[in-house]
CSV table of C-alpha atoms and ligand atoms in Angstrom, one decimal:
chain,number,residue,atom,x,y,z
A,5,UNK,CA,131.4,101.9,87.0
A,6,UNK,CA,128.2,101.4,84.7
A,7,UNK,CA,128.1,104.4,81.7
A,8,UNK,CA,125.4,103.9,79.5
A,9,UNK,CA,122.8,105.8,78.8
A,10,UNK,CA,119.7,105.5,77.1
A,11,UNK,CA,117.7,108.5,76.4
A,12,UNK,CA,114.0,108.3,75.3
A,13,UNK,CA,113.6,111.8,73.2
A,14,UNK,CA,110.6,113.6,72.0
A,15,UNK,CA,107.4,113.6,72.5
A,16,UNK,CA,105.3,110.6,71.2
A,17,UNK,CA,107.2,108.2,71.2
A,18,UNK,CA,106.2,104.8,72.6
A,19,UNK,CA,108.8,102.8,74.7
A,20,UNK,CA,108.5,99.9,72.7
A,21,UNK,CA,110.8,102.0,70.2
A,22,UNK,CA,113.8,100.8,73.1
A,23,UNK,CA,114.2,97.5,71.3
A,24,UNK,CA,117.8,96.9,73.8
A,25,UNK,CA,116.5,97.1,76.9
A,26,UNK,CA,117.3,94.6,79.7
A,27,UNK,CA,113.9,93.8,81.0
A,28,UNK,CA,110.6,92.5,79.9
A,29,UNK,CA,107.8,93.9,82.0
A,30,UNK,CA,107.6,96.9,80.6
A,31,UNK,CA,109.0,96.0,76.9
A,32,UNK,CA,105.7,95.1,75.9
A,33,UNK,CA,103.7,98.8,76.7
A,34,UNK,CA,103.6,102.1,75.4
A,35,UNK,CA,102.8,105.3,77.3
A,36,UNK,CA,100.0,107.0,75.7
A,37,UNK,CA,101.3,109.0,72.6
A,38,UNK,CA,101.8,112.4,72.0
A,39,UNK,CA,103.0,112.6,76.1
A,40,UNK,CA,105.2,114.8,77.9
A,41,UNK,CA,106.7,111.7,79.4
A,42,UNK,CA,108.7,111.6,76.0
A,43,UNK,CA,111.2,114.3,77.9
A,44,UNK,CA,112.3,112.2,80.8
A,45,UNK,CA,115.3,109.8,81.7
A,46,UNK,CA,114.4,106.2,80.9
A,47,UNK,CA,116.5,103.7,80.8
A,48,UNK,CA,119.2,102.0,82.5
A,49,UNK,CA,120.7,105.3,84.0
A,50,UNK,CA,122.3,104.3,87.0
A,51,UNK,CA,125.9,106.5,86.9
A,52,UNK,CA,124.9,109.4,89.1
A,53,UNK,CA,125.3,106.8,92.5
A,54,UNK,CA,127.6,104.4,90.9
A,55,UNK,CA,130.6,104.0,93.4
A,56,UNK,CA,132.9,101.8,94.9
A,57,UNK,CA,131.0,99.3,97.5
A,58,UNK,CA,131.1,100.9,101.1
A,59,UNK,CA,131.0,104.4,100.0
A,60,UNK,CA,128.1,106.1,101.7
A,61,UNK,CA,125.9,108.1,99.4
A,62,UNK,CA,122.5,109.7,100.1
A,63,UNK,CA,119.3,110.9,97.7
A,64,UNK,CA,116.7,113.0,98.5
A,65,UNK,CA,113.8,114.1,96.3
A,66,UNK,CA,113.4,117.5,95.5
A,67,UNK,CA,115.9,120.5,95.5
A,68,UNK,CA,115.5,120.9,99.7
A,69,UNK,CA,117.2,117.3,99.4
A,70,UNK,CA,120.0,119.7,99.3
A,71,UNK,CA,120.4,120.7,102.9
A,72,UNK,CA,118.4,117.8,103.9
A,73,UNK,CA,121.7,115.8,102.5
A,74,UNK,CA,124.2,117.6,103.9
A,75,UNK,CA,123.0,117.0,107.1
A,76,UNK,CA,122.7,113.4,106.7
A,77,UNK,CA,126.3,113.4,105.4
A,78,UNK,CA,127.6,114.8,108.1
A,79,UNK,CA,126.1,111.5,109.8
A,80,UNK,CA,127.4,108.8,107.1
A,81,UNK,CA,130.9,110.6,107.1
A,82,UNK,CA,131.8,109.5,110.4
A,83,UNK,CA,130.6,105.8,109.8
A,84,UNK,CA,127.1,106.8,111.6
A,85,UNK,CA,124.1,105.1,111.0
A,86,UNK,CA,122.2,104.9,107.4
A,87,UNK,CA,119.0,105.6,110.2
A,88,UNK,CA,120.6,108.1,112.0
A,89,UNK,CA,121.5,110.0,108.6
A,90,UNK,CA,117.9,109.9,107.6
A,91,UNK,CA,116.3,111.0,110.6
A,92,UNK,CA,118.8,113.8,110.7
A,93,UNK,CA,118.6,114.9,107.1
A,94,UNK,CA,114.6,115.6,107.1
A,95,UNK,CA,114.4,116.9,110.2
A,96,UNK,CA,116.2,119.8,108.2
A,97,UNK,CA,113.8,120.0,105.8
A,98,UNK,CA,110.7,119.5,108.5
A,99,UNK,CA,112.2,122.5,110.8
A,100,UNK,CA,112.2,124.9,107.8
A,101,UNK,CA,109.5,127.1,107.7
A,102,UNK,CA,110.2,128.1,104.3
A,103,UNK,CA,109.3,124.6,102.9
A,104,UNK,CA,105.1,124.3,102.4
A,105,UNK,CA,104.5,121.0,101.9
A,106,UNK,CA,107.2,119.7,104.8
A,107,UNK,CA,106.2,120.1,108.9
A,108,UNK,CA,106.3,123.9,110.5
A,109,UNK,CA,105.4,126.1,107.7
A,110,UNK,CA,103.4,123.2,105.8
A,111,UNK,CA,100.7,124.0,104.3
A,112,UNK,CA,97.6,123.1,106.1
A,113,UNK,CA,94.1,121.4,105.4
A,114,UNK,CA,91.0,123.1,103.9
A,115,UNK,CA,89.8,123.5,107.6
A,116,UNK,CA,93.3,125.5,108.6
A,117,UNK,CA,94.7,122.6,110.3
A,118,UNK,CA,98.9,121.5,109.9
A,119,UNK,CA,98.5,117.7,109.8
A,120,UNK,CA,102.1,115.7,109.1
A,121,UNK,CA,102.6,112.2,107.7
A,122,UNK,CA,106.0,110.5,108.0
A,123,UNK,CA,107.4,107.1,108.3
A,124,UNK,CA,111.1,105.4,108.5
A,125,UNK,CA,112.0,102.0,108.0
A,126,UNK,CA,115.5,100.6,108.6
A,127,UNK,CA,118.4,97.8,107.5
A,128,UNK,CA,116.6,95.0,109.6
A,129,UNK,CA,113.4,95.6,108.0
A,130,UNK,CA,111.6,97.7,111.1
A,131,UNK,CA,109.2,100.5,110.2
A,132,UNK,CA,107.4,103.3,112.0
A,133,UNK,CA,105.0,106.0,110.9
A,134,UNK,CA,103.0,108.6,112.0
A,135,UNK,CA,99.8,110.0,110.7
A,136,UNK,CA,97.4,112.8,111.1
A,137,UNK,CA,99.9,114.3,113.3
A,138,UNK,CA,99.0,117.3,114.9
A,139,UNK,CA,101.0,120.2,116.5
A,140,UNK,CA,104.4,118.0,116.3
A,141,UNK,CA,107.4,119.5,114.4
A,142,UNK,CA,109.2,116.2,114.1
A,143,UNK,CA,106.6,113.7,112.8
A,144,UNK,CA,110.0,111.8,111.4
A,145,UNK,CA,111.5,111.5,115.2
A,146,UNK,CA,107.6,110.5,116.3
A,147,UNK,CA,108.0,108.0,113.3
A,148,UNK,CA,110.9,106.6,114.8
A,149,UNK,CA,110.0,106.4,118.6
A,150,UNK,CA,106.3,104.6,117.6
A,151,UNK,CA,109.2,101.6,115.7
A,152,UNK,CA,111.6,102.0,118.8
A,153,UNK,CA,109.0,101.6,122.2
A,154,UNK,CA,106.2,100.4,120.9
A,155,UNK,CA,105.1,96.8,119.6
A,156,UNK,CA,103.6,98.9,116.5
A,157,UNK,CA,104.1,100.3,113.0
A,158,UNK,CA,101.6,103.1,112.7
A,159,UNK,CA,100.0,105.7,115.8
A,160,UNK,CA,97.7,108.5,113.6
A,161,UNK,CA,95.8,111.5,114.8
A,162,UNK,CA,95.0,111.7,118.6
A,163,UNK,CA,96.8,108.7,119.6
A,164,UNK,CA,100.1,109.7,117.9
A,165,UNK,CA,100.0,113.2,119.2
A,166,UNK,CA,99.6,112.1,122.7
A,167,UNK,CA,102.1,109.5,122.1
A,168,UNK,CA,104.5,112.0,120.8
A,169,UNK,CA,103.7,114.5,124.2
A,170,UNK,CA,104.4,111.4,126.2
A,171,UNK,CA,107.8,110.6,124.4
A,172,UNK,CA,108.8,114.3,125.4
A,173,UNK,CA,108.3,116.1,122.4
A,174,UNK,CA,107.1,119.8,122.6
A,175,UNK,CA,103.7,120.8,121.3
A,176,UNK,CA,104.0,124.1,119.0
A,177,UNK,CA,101.6,125.7,116.2
A,178,UNK,CA,103.1,124.6,113.4
A,179,UNK,CA,100.9,127.5,110.6
A,180,UNK,CA,103.1,130.3,110.2
A,181,UNK,CA,102.2,133.9,109.2
A,182,UNK,CA,102.7,133.1,105.9
A,183,UNK,CA,101.1,129.6,105.3
A,184,UNK,CA,98.3,131.1,107.5
A,185,UNK,CA,98.0,133.8,104.9
A,186,UNK,CA,98.7,130.9,102.0
A,187,UNK,CA,95.2,129.3,103.2
A,188,UNK,CA,93.6,132.6,103.9
A,189,UNK,CA,94.1,133.8,100.0
A,190,UNK,CA,93.2,129.8,98.7
A,191,UNK,CA,90.1,130.0,101.3
A,192,UNK,CA,88.9,133.2,99.7
A,193,UNK,CA,88.3,130.3,96.8
A,194,UNK,CA,87.8,127.1,97.8
A,195,UNK,CA,89.5,125.8,94.9
A,196,UNK,CA,90.1,122.4,95.6
A,197,UNK,CA,92.6,121.0,92.9
A,198,UNK,CA,94.7,119.3,94.7
A,199,UNK,CA,96.7,117.3,91.3
A,200,UNK,CA,97.4,120.4,89.2
A,201,UNK,CA,99.2,121.8,92.7
A,202,UNK,CA,101.5,118.7,92.6
A,203,UNK,CA,102.1,119.5,88.3
A,204,UNK,CA,103.3,123.3,89.5
A,205,UNK,CA,107.1,123.3,89.0
A,206,UNK,CA,107.0,125.9,92.2
A,207,UNK,CA,105.6,123.6,94.6
A,208,UNK,CA,108.6,122.3,96.3
A,209,UNK,CA,107.2,118.8,97.5
A,210,UNK,CA,107.6,115.7,100.1
A,211,UNK,CA,111.1,114.5,100.9
A,212,UNK,CA,112.0,111.5,101.4
A,213,UNK,CA,115.5,110.5,101.8
A,214,UNK,CA,117.4,106.5,101.3
A,215,UNK,CA,120.9,106.1,102.7
A,216,UNK,CA,123.7,103.3,102.3
A,217,UNK,CA,126.1,103.8,105.1
A,218,UNK,CA,129.5,102.9,105.4
A,219,UNK,CA,128.8,99.6,106.7
A,220,UNK,CA,126.4,98.6,103.7
A,221,UNK,CA,122.8,99.3,105.8
A,222,UNK,CA,120.3,101.0,104.1
A,223,UNK,CA,117.4,102.9,105.8
A,224,UNK,CA,114.9,105.1,104.3
A,225,UNK,CA,112.6,108.3,105.6
A,226,UNK,CA,109.8,110.2,104.3
A,227,UNK,CA,107.7,113.0,105.8
A,228,UNK,CA,105.3,115.8,104.4
A,229,UNK,CA,102.3,118.1,105.1
A,230,UNK,CA,100.5,116.3,102.5
A,231,UNK,CA,98.7,117.7,99.6
A,232,UNK,CA,98.0,121.7,100.0
A,233,UNK,CA,94.2,122.7,101.2
A,234,UNK,CA,93.4,118.4,101.6
A,235,UNK,CA,90.2,117.1,103.0
A,236,UNK,CA,90.7,117.0,107.1
A,237,UNK,CA,90.7,113.5,107.4
A,238,UNK,CA,93.3,113.1,104.7
A,239,UNK,CA,96.0,110.7,104.6
A,240,UNK,CA,98.3,110.4,102.1
A,241,UNK,CA,101.1,107.4,100.9
A,242,UNK,CA,103.8,109.3,103.3
A,243,UNK,CA,103.8,107.2,106.4
A,244,UNK,CA,102.3,103.9,104.5
A,245,UNK,CA,105.3,101.8,104.1
A,246,UNK,CA,105.5,100.1,100.6
A,247,UNK,CA,103.9,103.1,99.5
A,248,UNK,CA,106.3,106.0,99.8
A,249,UNK,CA,108.8,104.0,101.1
A,250,UNK,CA,110.4,100.8,101.4
A,251,UNK,CA,113.5,99.5,102.2
A,252,UNK,CA,115.3,95.5,102.1
A,253,UNK,CA,118.7,95.6,102.8
A,254,UNK,CA,119.7,92.8,100.5
A,255,UNK,CA,118.1,94.6,97.7
A,256,UNK,CA,117.7,98.7,98.1
A,257,UNK,CA,115.5,101.3,98.8
A,258,UNK,CA,112.7,103.2,97.6
A,259,UNK,CA,110.4,105.8,97.9
A,260,UNK,CA,107.9,108.7,96.3
A,261,UNK,CA,106.8,112.3,96.3
A,262,UNK,CA,103.6,113.3,94.5
A,263,UNK,CA,100.0,112.1,94.5
A,264,UNK,CA,99.5,110.2,97.5
A,265,UNK,CA,96.8,108.1,96.1
A,266,UNK,CA,98.4,107.1,93.2
A,267,UNK,CA,101.5,105.7,94.9
A,268,UNK,CA,99.1,104.1,97.3
A,269,UNK,CA,97.2,101.9,95.3
A,270,UNK,CA,100.2,100.8,93.2
A,271,UNK,CA,102.3,100.0,96.3
A,272,UNK,CA,105.0,101.7,94.5
A,273,UNK,CA,107.9,101.7,96.7
A,274,UNK,CA,107.4,98.1,97.2
A,275,UNK,CA,106.7,98.0,94.1
A,276,UNK,CA,110.6,99.1,92.8
A,277,UNK,CA,112.0,97.1,95.2
A,278,UNK,CA,110.8,94.0,93.9
A,279,UNK,CA,111.7,94.3,90.6
A,280,UNK,CA,115.2,95.2,91.6
A,281,UNK,CA,115.1,91.8,93.5
A,282,UNK,CA,114.1,90.6,90.0
A,283,UNK,CA,116.9,92.1,88.5
A,284,UNK,CA,115.8,95.4,87.2
A,285,UNK,CA,118.6,98.3,87.1
A,286,UNK,CA,116.8,101.5,90.1
A,287,UNK,CA,115.9,103.4,86.9
A,288,UNK,CA,114.3,100.7,85.5
A,289,UNK,CA,112.3,100.1,88.5
A,290,UNK,CA,111.1,103.7,88.7
A,291,UNK,CA,110.3,103.3,85.3
A,292,UNK,CA,107.9,100.7,85.5
A,293,UNK,CA,106.0,102.2,88.8
A,294,UNK,CA,105.5,104.9,87.2
A,295,UNK,CA,104.3,103.3,84.1
A,296,UNK,CA,101.7,101.1,86.3
A,297,UNK,CA,100.1,105.0,87.2
A,298,UNK,CA,100.3,106.3,83.4
A,299,UNK,CA,98.6,103.3,82.0
A,300,UNK,CA,95.3,103.6,84.4
A,301,UNK,CA,95.0,107.1,84.3
A,302,UNK,CA,93.2,108.9,82.0
A,303,UNK,CA,94.3,112.1,83.5
A,304,UNK,CA,97.7,111.2,84.1
A,305,UNK,CA,98.6,114.8,82.9
A,306,UNK,CA,97.6,116.3,85.6
A,307,UNK,CA,99.1,113.7,88.1
A,308,UNK,CA,102.7,114.5,89.3
A,309,UNK,CA,104.1,111.2,91.3
A,310,UNK,CA,108.4,110.9,91.4
A,311,UNK,CA,110.0,107.6,92.5
A,312,UNK,CA,113.6,107.5,93.9
A,313,UNK,CA,115.8,104.2,94.3
A,314,UNK,CA,119.5,103.6,95.4
A,315,UNK,CA,120.5,100.1,95.5
A,316,UNK,CA,122.8,98.3,97.9
A,317,UNK,CA,125.4,98.8,95.5
A,318,UNK,CA,124.8,102.6,95.7
A,319,UNK,CA,123.2,102.7,91.9
A,320,UNK,CA,121.0,105.6,91.7
A,321,UNK,CA,117.6,105.3,89.7
A,322,UNK,CA,114.6,107.9,89.3
A,323,UNK,CA,111.6,108.0,87.1
A,324,UNK,CA,108.6,110.8,87.3
A,325,UNK,CA,105.3,111.3,85.7
A,326,UNK,CA,105.9,115.3,84.6
A,327,UNK,CA,109.3,116.4,83.9
A,328,UNK,CA,109.7,118.8,86.9
A,329,UNK,CA,111.7,116.4,89.5
A,330,UNK,CA,114.4,116.9,90.6
A,331,UNK,CA,116.8,114.6,92.8
A,332,UNK,CA,119.2,115.8,95.3
A,333,UNK,CA,122.3,113.5,95.9
A,334,UNK,CA,125.3,113.3,98.2
A,335,UNK,CA,128.6,111.5,98.7
A,336,UNK,CA,132.1,111.4,99.5
A,337,UNK,CA,133.0,113.1,96.0
A,338,UNK,CA,130.1,115.6,95.6
A,339,UNK,CA,126.6,117.4,96.0
A,340,UNK,CA,124.6,117.6,93.2
A,341,UNK,CA,120.7,118.2,92.2
A,342,UNK,CA,119.4,116.2,89.0
A,343,UNK,CA,117.0,117.6,87.2
A,344,UNK,CA,115.7,114.5,85.5
A,345,UNK,CA,114.3,115.6,82.3
A,346,UNK,CA,117.4,118.5,81.8
A,347,UNK,CA,119.6,115.4,82.0
A,348,UNK,CA,118.2,113.3,80.0
A,349,UNK,CA,117.5,116.4,77.2
A,350,UNK,CA,121.3,117.1,77.6
A,351,UNK,CA,122.9,113.9,77.5
A,352,UNK,CA,120.8,112.8,74.3
B,20,LIG,C1,100.8,112.9,100.0
B,20,LIG,N1,102.8,112.5,98.4
B,20,LIG,O1,100.0,113.4,100.6
B,20,LIG,C2,102.3,113.3,99.7
B,20,LIG,C3,102.3,114.9,99.1
B,20,LIG,C4,103.2,114.7,98.4
B,20,LIG,O2,104.9,115.6,97.1
B,20,LIG,O3,104.6,113.9,98.3
B,20,LIG,N2,104.1,116.0,97.6
B,20,LIG,O4,100.4,112.6,98.8
């Protein structure tokens, strides 16, 4: 099992200081000096998910991923398919009214409408997605129906809603007393700061989940209510295959959380899988995808994007712009929540 760990250190250290990295793409570039990025995990750190071949594992973004992983794990432990596991897993988050960034209880847009984005992808490269979906509690299951019951990959807005109703999904008001209260509070000022919202450590975000099943197959799912109080009609990265999620069963899978505009512009999850194809570890690939965003954004300190990747051998990697990113892991041995920055600091 891989145990090698390297961490970068204090703020201001350039990445080029790491002379022993195995890959070349990122080697020639430094993150901006004096950055908070220095506290993060940055090299070939794969042990959290490394495990014997054929052993299932599931990983998810943020601490609400722990409950989602448990549900997904029940499927995997029974020998079930990774696709069933991730759908089952993220439905837990979608149904939880206390989570203000996903499904039921998710914060609405600036006009008070809860609009949901979701996608999933399986081991065969099949994909399904819904965008700007309203009144349906489980967009991930609608995305699966799009994948399995239509010749298309994505349905949006009223068409997606109509399709969901035709498929028997119940309609319901997804605004809870609490999310309505928060929206009213926000409406009093109408101060639109979607970016800093994402940097707030108290804000629990989009769930993206990746699973490897007993048969060695990978799948992933992503579901969100998007940026809180977003413009009506805004769609983020979460339903975009290649941006918030990508799965290639021969290589690995990757997923995202955070400011979707940045993930979309860099096609982050596809990039990570392609970098793994070229030989990078999941961790190094996530870091490179983060660097692509940081390099082009003078305002990167106000942006959070977190990536999570799982290769076909069960190795896990993760990297984020800001230090508050966490991911949850469940396998046969353990359940754990990793705060990427704390782990780096503790192991340094
Ligand atoms: C979006 N990526 O709509 C989503 C929001 C999110 O963590 O992930 N928040 O841009």
